[in-house]
Each structure stands twice: as structure tokens, then as C-alpha cells.
Amino acid sequence: MLDHTTDLTSMLSRPDLLCQRAFVGGQWVEAGDGKTFEVRNPARGDVIARIPDLSRAEIAAAIDAAHDSQKAWAARTGKERAKILHRWYELMMEHQEDLAVLMTAEQGKPLSESRGEVAYGAAYVEWFAEEAKRVYGETIPGHMPDKRITVIKQPIGVAAGITPWNFPNAMIARKVAPALAAGCSFVSRPATLTPLSALAMAKLAEEAGVPAGVFSVVTTTSSSEAGKEFCENPKVRKLTFTGSTEVGRILLKQAADQVMKCSMELGGNAPFIVFDDADLDAAVQGAIVSKFRNNGQTCVCANRIYVQAGVYDAFAGKLAAAVGRMKVGDGLEDGTDLGPLIEPKAADKVREHIEDAVAKGAKVLTGGHGHPLGGQFFEPTIVTGATPEMLVAKEETFGPFAPLFRFEDEADVIAQANDTIFGLACYFYARDLSRVIRVQEALEYGMVGVNTGIISTEVAPFGGVKQSGLGREGSRHGIEDYLEMKYICTQV
Ligand SMILES: NC(=O)C1=CN([C@@H]2O[C@H](COP(=O)(O)OP(=O)(O)OC[C@H]3O[C@@H](n4cnc5c(N)ncnc54)[C@H](OP(=O)(O)O)[C@@H]3O)[C@@H](O)[C@H]2O)C=CC1
Ligand SMILES: O=C(O)[C@H](O)CS(=O)(=O)O
């Protein structure tokens, strides 16, 4: 168990990766007024770091440094930027264990998941190191004999990003990597609860040769002030956000005044559908990984589990048995499957959804309460008899709560699955080919898992429709959000 900062640094092969200063314009800085905020280990509540609480003016200074360094960074060849990004990827993987320990200490997820997230984040850096060399334009046959048409793509300029606590490495990597690959500079503002991963990434970016000012990490408890500076500062040309739809709406409204380009990866409410021709064992494994990855604190996790009547009881029994084998504990301890929730209000939300469901007729199959470990630990919970009238049918739980809805036919479950303002990820298990094609086309989501519960990869376009967001991250499409297209018409 961790007691204090010294305990955490004693676990690191590179203690200097626990950075307790902000990274602005290539300098490691304190807040001008000396203000700091505490970072606590959610498993035990102890303080593991004290981080500068920067002011809006200090955030503006990071934007100035990004602006002053961007043109020279863009003037480098794609190959030069690729080389530096690839070195950053190599350093992230060389220090995977230290980055994972820092992540589990500040966010709580099991060390095995933290290692996976570091590799996932690094994969985005590796992917966009390659894409940096492939920003192609085009020539178009002229519309008149004396005209020549070309189209080129240029970096948009200074980009700013606000990211959540649930994936404190990958959400930053998935934004900074394409931005830098395109020739943009980037100011990152990580969540108050989890700044350590971002700061360690900045340390390794500096070592990889990212020039001063091109990538800054501004730490502050005043997220709204950071958001306003990002949206109102004329030097910022691009805003990218991952978090709740509620905050996404606020930022979009603020960004509208400058007609700023925005990318939004927002909330979800993923349906997970099991048809009667599914491989039930595969469906159970898919439900476990989709529902309980990061303790359910994932925007793409299964939030509603729909099971066709003919296999409902068999699936429920298998799922309960699998959940019963999951170990709740400190993420730094071997064998832990489910760490603590990020903060007390997160446990309150899970409890609220469970109590609401039971009050409206659901039956607890397993779990249902805070875990005996106390604090933010919670029992993984399954209820049967879930109905559309329950809170969990409309809201993202963001915790280890699996409500089982029973359905009769395909049309009925498609209607229920689509009855939400969200459209990020969805999943279904079936083996009839015609049904698979019908259902994958009928579900109104940006991403579909067919006979799989995990879809996150750097090679595919990640993003949602409806109120789950704007734009895509990852894949060959992800760099486009950091580029402007310029049409050139030349008289010959
Ligand atoms: N789609 C996704 O990937 C995610 C979805 N969510 C959803 O959001 C819910 C709440 O989680 P939470 O982490 O609080 O998500 P939030 O959307 O509240 O926070 C996400 C990030 O935005 C920052 N933020 C909050 N308010 C503002 C603001 N007015 N202006 C600028 N930035 C702001 C937060 O800073 P700080 O926390 O430091 O104040 C954090 O860095 C979850 O229950 C889940 O439903 C959450 C995380 C990821
Ligand atoms: O915000 C999230 O929950 C992540 O985008 C989920 S994933 O990309 O790691 O699947």
C-alpha cells in the first residue's frame, strides 16, 4: 500500500517521471503564486503528489509559447517530425512500467490495465509518426485551359486539448500525436484528478526532442478557466475534448464565438445485445470486458445489456458466475480485476442507479452494495428485470453495474437500443449472417462491435454520432482534424 510520495517514487525505476511541476514552453514551472493542488491515490486516499495550480494568465503563456514555436515545427519535414514522434513512442514503451505505476496510483485501475493503456497510448504516437509522412494534397484537372488547380494541406496551428481522468495517458496521446504529426503545436490540460500521466508523457516528449513550446501541459483545478482561455484566445485555432456531453456542450458554445474547429469525444450509453443464436460463452466474455474494463468508467462500455428471451436465464447465470470470480482491490496489488472508483461521487452514482432500478422492479443477481474494503470500492453488480423506465436506461452509469433487459424480437431491441441521445459504441452477439448485416446497419452508433466486446484500437476511426461527439480520432482519418485544406487556382 502506498503511504506518501516517497513510497510512489520508490516504485519507479525513473523517479524523475513523477513530475510535480507544470511543463510550459519547455520549462518545468511552479505556479507564480505558489499554489498547488493534491493528487490522491483513490484506493487509499493518501496524497501522492502536489501539482502547480496555474492561473489563466499562466495558461495563456503556454499558448504564447505554442504559437511562437509552431511555425518552425511545421517547417520541418514530415520525416523529421516522424523521427521525433517515433522516439517518443520508443521512450513511452521503454518506461511502460513506470508510466503504468503512476497511472494506477493516480487513477486506480489495475496495473495490468494501466500497462495496456500505456501501450494503447503509445500506439497512437507510433501510428501518427507514420502518418506524419503521408499528408498528401492533390491536383485537379483545370476547369479552363489556362487554369491549374492544386489542393494542399497545412497544419491548422495551435491546438488545445482537455482530457478526462479515466484514460489519463491514451486520451492525451490520441490528440497530441496527430496534432504534432500534422505540424501543429499543442497545449494539454489534464483532469485535476490525474495529471501525473500527462506530466510524465511531457517529460519523455522533451527527451524525444519535441522542441520547447510545441507541447505544454498546464495543470490547474480551474477547468472552466482553462476552457475559456482555450476558446477565447485568438492564438488557439483548434479545440479537442474528451469527456461528458454536458461539458462538451459548454465548450462548443464557448468555441462558437471564434468559429473554432472542434473535436468532441463525449458520453455514451452503449447497448450490448445477445441474440438467441449467440455463442453464449463468447458473449459472457465480451460483456465482462466491455462492462468492467476500467471498472466500467469507460465511454464505450456496455451500459445496457439486452438478452433475447430464449437465452436470458442461461446468459444471466453464466455472467453472474464470471462476475463472481472478479477480485476487487488495490490496483497495485497482483490479481486485482476491479480497482476503486475514481471518487466518492462516482460510487454515489452507481448506488443511485442500482437503487432506482430495484425500486422500479429489478432484482439483484449479484453485488448491489459498496465493497467491504470501503471507500470508493464497489461490488460488481448485475440486476435482472431492467426496464426502459429506469435511470440506467437513459444515463451513463460509469461504474460496475450491469442491468439485464429481456427482449423478444429484433425490431424491438433495435428500437430500444437506438432510443438514446447518445451514439458512441454498441455491441451485439449473433451468428446468423443476415441478422448480423441487418443489425449492424440498423444500430445508430459510430462504432459497432460484432461478436466482440472490445473495439478500441489506433488503426480505426474512434468517435460517435448524435450527442456522443464530433470527429474521429485514430486511423488515417485522425490527422485530418489538425489540417486545413487549401485550394490553389493558378492562371497559366
Ligand atoms: N466520453 C468519455 O470518454 C468520457 C465521458 N465521461 C462522462 O462524464 C461524466 C463525468 O465525468 P467527468 O470526468 O466529471 O467528466 P467531465 O466532462 O466533467 O470532465 C472531463 C474533463 O473536462 C474538464 N471540465 C469540466 N468542466 C469543464 C468546463 N466547464 N470547461 C472546461 N473543462 C471542463 C474536467 O476537468 P476537472 O475534472 O479537472 O474539473 C476534465 O478534465 C462521467 O460520469 C461520464 O458519464 C467522463 C469521462 C470520459
Ligand atoms: O474515454 C474513453 O472511455 C475511452 O475513449 C475509451 S477507449 O478509447 O479506451 O476505449
Tab-separated table of C-alpha atoms and ligand atoms in Angstrom, residues 162-166 171 189-193 220-221 223-224 226-227 241-245 247 250-251 254 265-268 299 343 345 349 396-398 424, ligand 1:
chain	number	residue	atom	x	y	z
A	162	ILE	CA	-8.944	18.986	-22.392
A	163	THR	CA	-8.994	15.367	-21.296
A	164	PRO	CA	-10.663	13.219	-18.613
A	165	TRP	CA	-9.378	11.154	-15.722
A	166	ASN	CA	-10.491	7.752	-17.000
A	171	MET	CA	-6.751	10.303	-24.341
A	189	ARG	CA	-4.902	20.441	-19.802
A	190	PRO	CA	-5.326	17.090	-17.989
A	191	ALA	CA	-8.028	16.403	-15.384
A	192	THR	CA	-7.344	17.616	-11.863
A	193	LEU	CA	-7.616	14.066	-10.565
A	220	THR	CA	-4.998	23.712	-12.925
A	221	THR	CA	-8.018	22.944	-10.768
A	223	SER	CA	-11.069	23.630	-15.631
A	224	SER	CA	-13.621	26.266	-16.606
A	226	ALA	CA	-8.737	26.753	-18.841
A	227	GLY	CA	-11.651	26.079	-21.157
A	241	PHE	CA	-12.128	17.495	-25.847
A	242	THR	CA	-12.912	14.123	-24.358
A	243	GLY	CA	-15.401	13.987	-21.528
A	244	SER	CA	-19.063	14.340	-20.751
A	245	THR	CA	-21.602	15.561	-23.255
A	247	VAL	CA	-19.176	19.771	-20.727
A	250	ILE	CA	-20.399	24.178	-22.774
A	251	LEU	CA	-17.163	24.142	-24.758
A	254	GLN	CA	-17.741	28.958	-25.930
A	265	GLU	CA	-15.409	12.653	-27.883
A	266	LEU	CA	-18.321	12.692	-25.460
A	267	GLY	CA	-20.558	10.470	-23.395
A	268	GLY	CA	-22.063	7.157	-24.402
A	299	CYS	CA	-17.330	5.893	-22.516
A	343	GLU	CA	-14.011	9.464	-6.372
A	345	LYS	CA	-19.460	10.830	-6.150
A	349	LYS	CA	-23.946	7.489	-8.980
A	396	GLU	CA	-24.262	6.572	-18.389
A	397	THR	CA	-23.559	4.778	-15.082
A	398	PHE	CA	-19.755	4.910	-15.401
A	424	LEU	CA	-20.876	6.237	-29.469
B	1	LIG	N1	-16.678	10.176	-23.282
B	1	LIG	C1	-15.734	9.971	-22.423
B	1	LIG	O1	-14.650	9.462	-22.738
B	1	LIG	C2	-15.953	10.368	-21.007
B	1	LIG	C3	-17.229	10.582	-20.521
B	1	LIG	N2	-17.406	10.970	-19.216
B	1	LIG	C4	-18.752	11.179	-18.693
B	1	LIG	O2	-18.725	12.376	-17.892
B	1	LIG	C5	-19.204	12.089	-16.601
B	1	LIG	C6	-18.496	12.919	-15.599
B	1	LIG	O3	-17.100	12.561	-15.620
B	1	LIG	P1	-16.078	13.704	-15.557
B	1	LIG	O4	-14.677	13.279	-15.557
B	1	LIG	O5	-16.525	14.591	-14.420
B	1	LIG	O6	-16.295	14.352	-16.962
B	1	LIG	P2	-16.256	15.895	-17.251
B	1	LIG	O7	-16.753	16.061	-18.618
B	1	LIG	O8	-16.886	16.640	-16.150
B	1	LIG	O9	-14.657	16.239	-17.227
B	1	LIG	C7	-13.863	15.932	-18.331
B	1	LIG	C8	-12.750	16.987	-18.384
B	1	LIG	O10	-13.341	18.253	-18.615
B	1	LIG	C9	-12.952	19.180	-17.590
B	1	LIG	N3	-14.037	20.137	-17.371
B	1	LIG	C10	-15.103	20.030	-16.559
B	1	LIG	N4	-15.884	21.124	-16.661
B	1	LIG	C11	-15.289	21.950	-17.567
B	1	LIG	C12	-15.589	23.254	-18.113
B	1	LIG	N5	-16.678	23.923	-17.752
B	1	LIG	N6	-14.748	23.780	-19.018
B	1	LIG	C13	-13.626	23.107	-19.402
B	1	LIG	N7	-13.292	21.889	-18.931
B	1	LIG	C14	-14.108	21.325	-18.020
B	1	LIG	C15	-12.661	18.290	-16.410
B	1	LIG	O11	-11.797	18.959	-15.533
B	1	LIG	P3	-11.792	18.602	-13.956
B	1	LIG	O12	-12.346	17.242	-13.782
B	1	LIG	O13	-10.389	18.734	-13.553
B	1	LIG	O14	-12.656	19.647	-13.345
B	1	LIG	C16	-11.982	17.116	-17.082
B	1	LIG	O15	-10.639	17.426	-17.374
B	1	LIG	C17	-18.928	10.610	-16.410
B	1	LIG	O16	-19.814	10.097	-15.432
B	1	LIG	C18	-19.198	10.074	-17.787
B	1	LIG	O17	-20.595	9.924	-17.927
B	1	LIG	C19	-16.350	11.204	-18.401
B	1	LIG	C20	-15.057	10.957	-18.867
B	1	LIG	C21	-14.775	10.482	-20.185
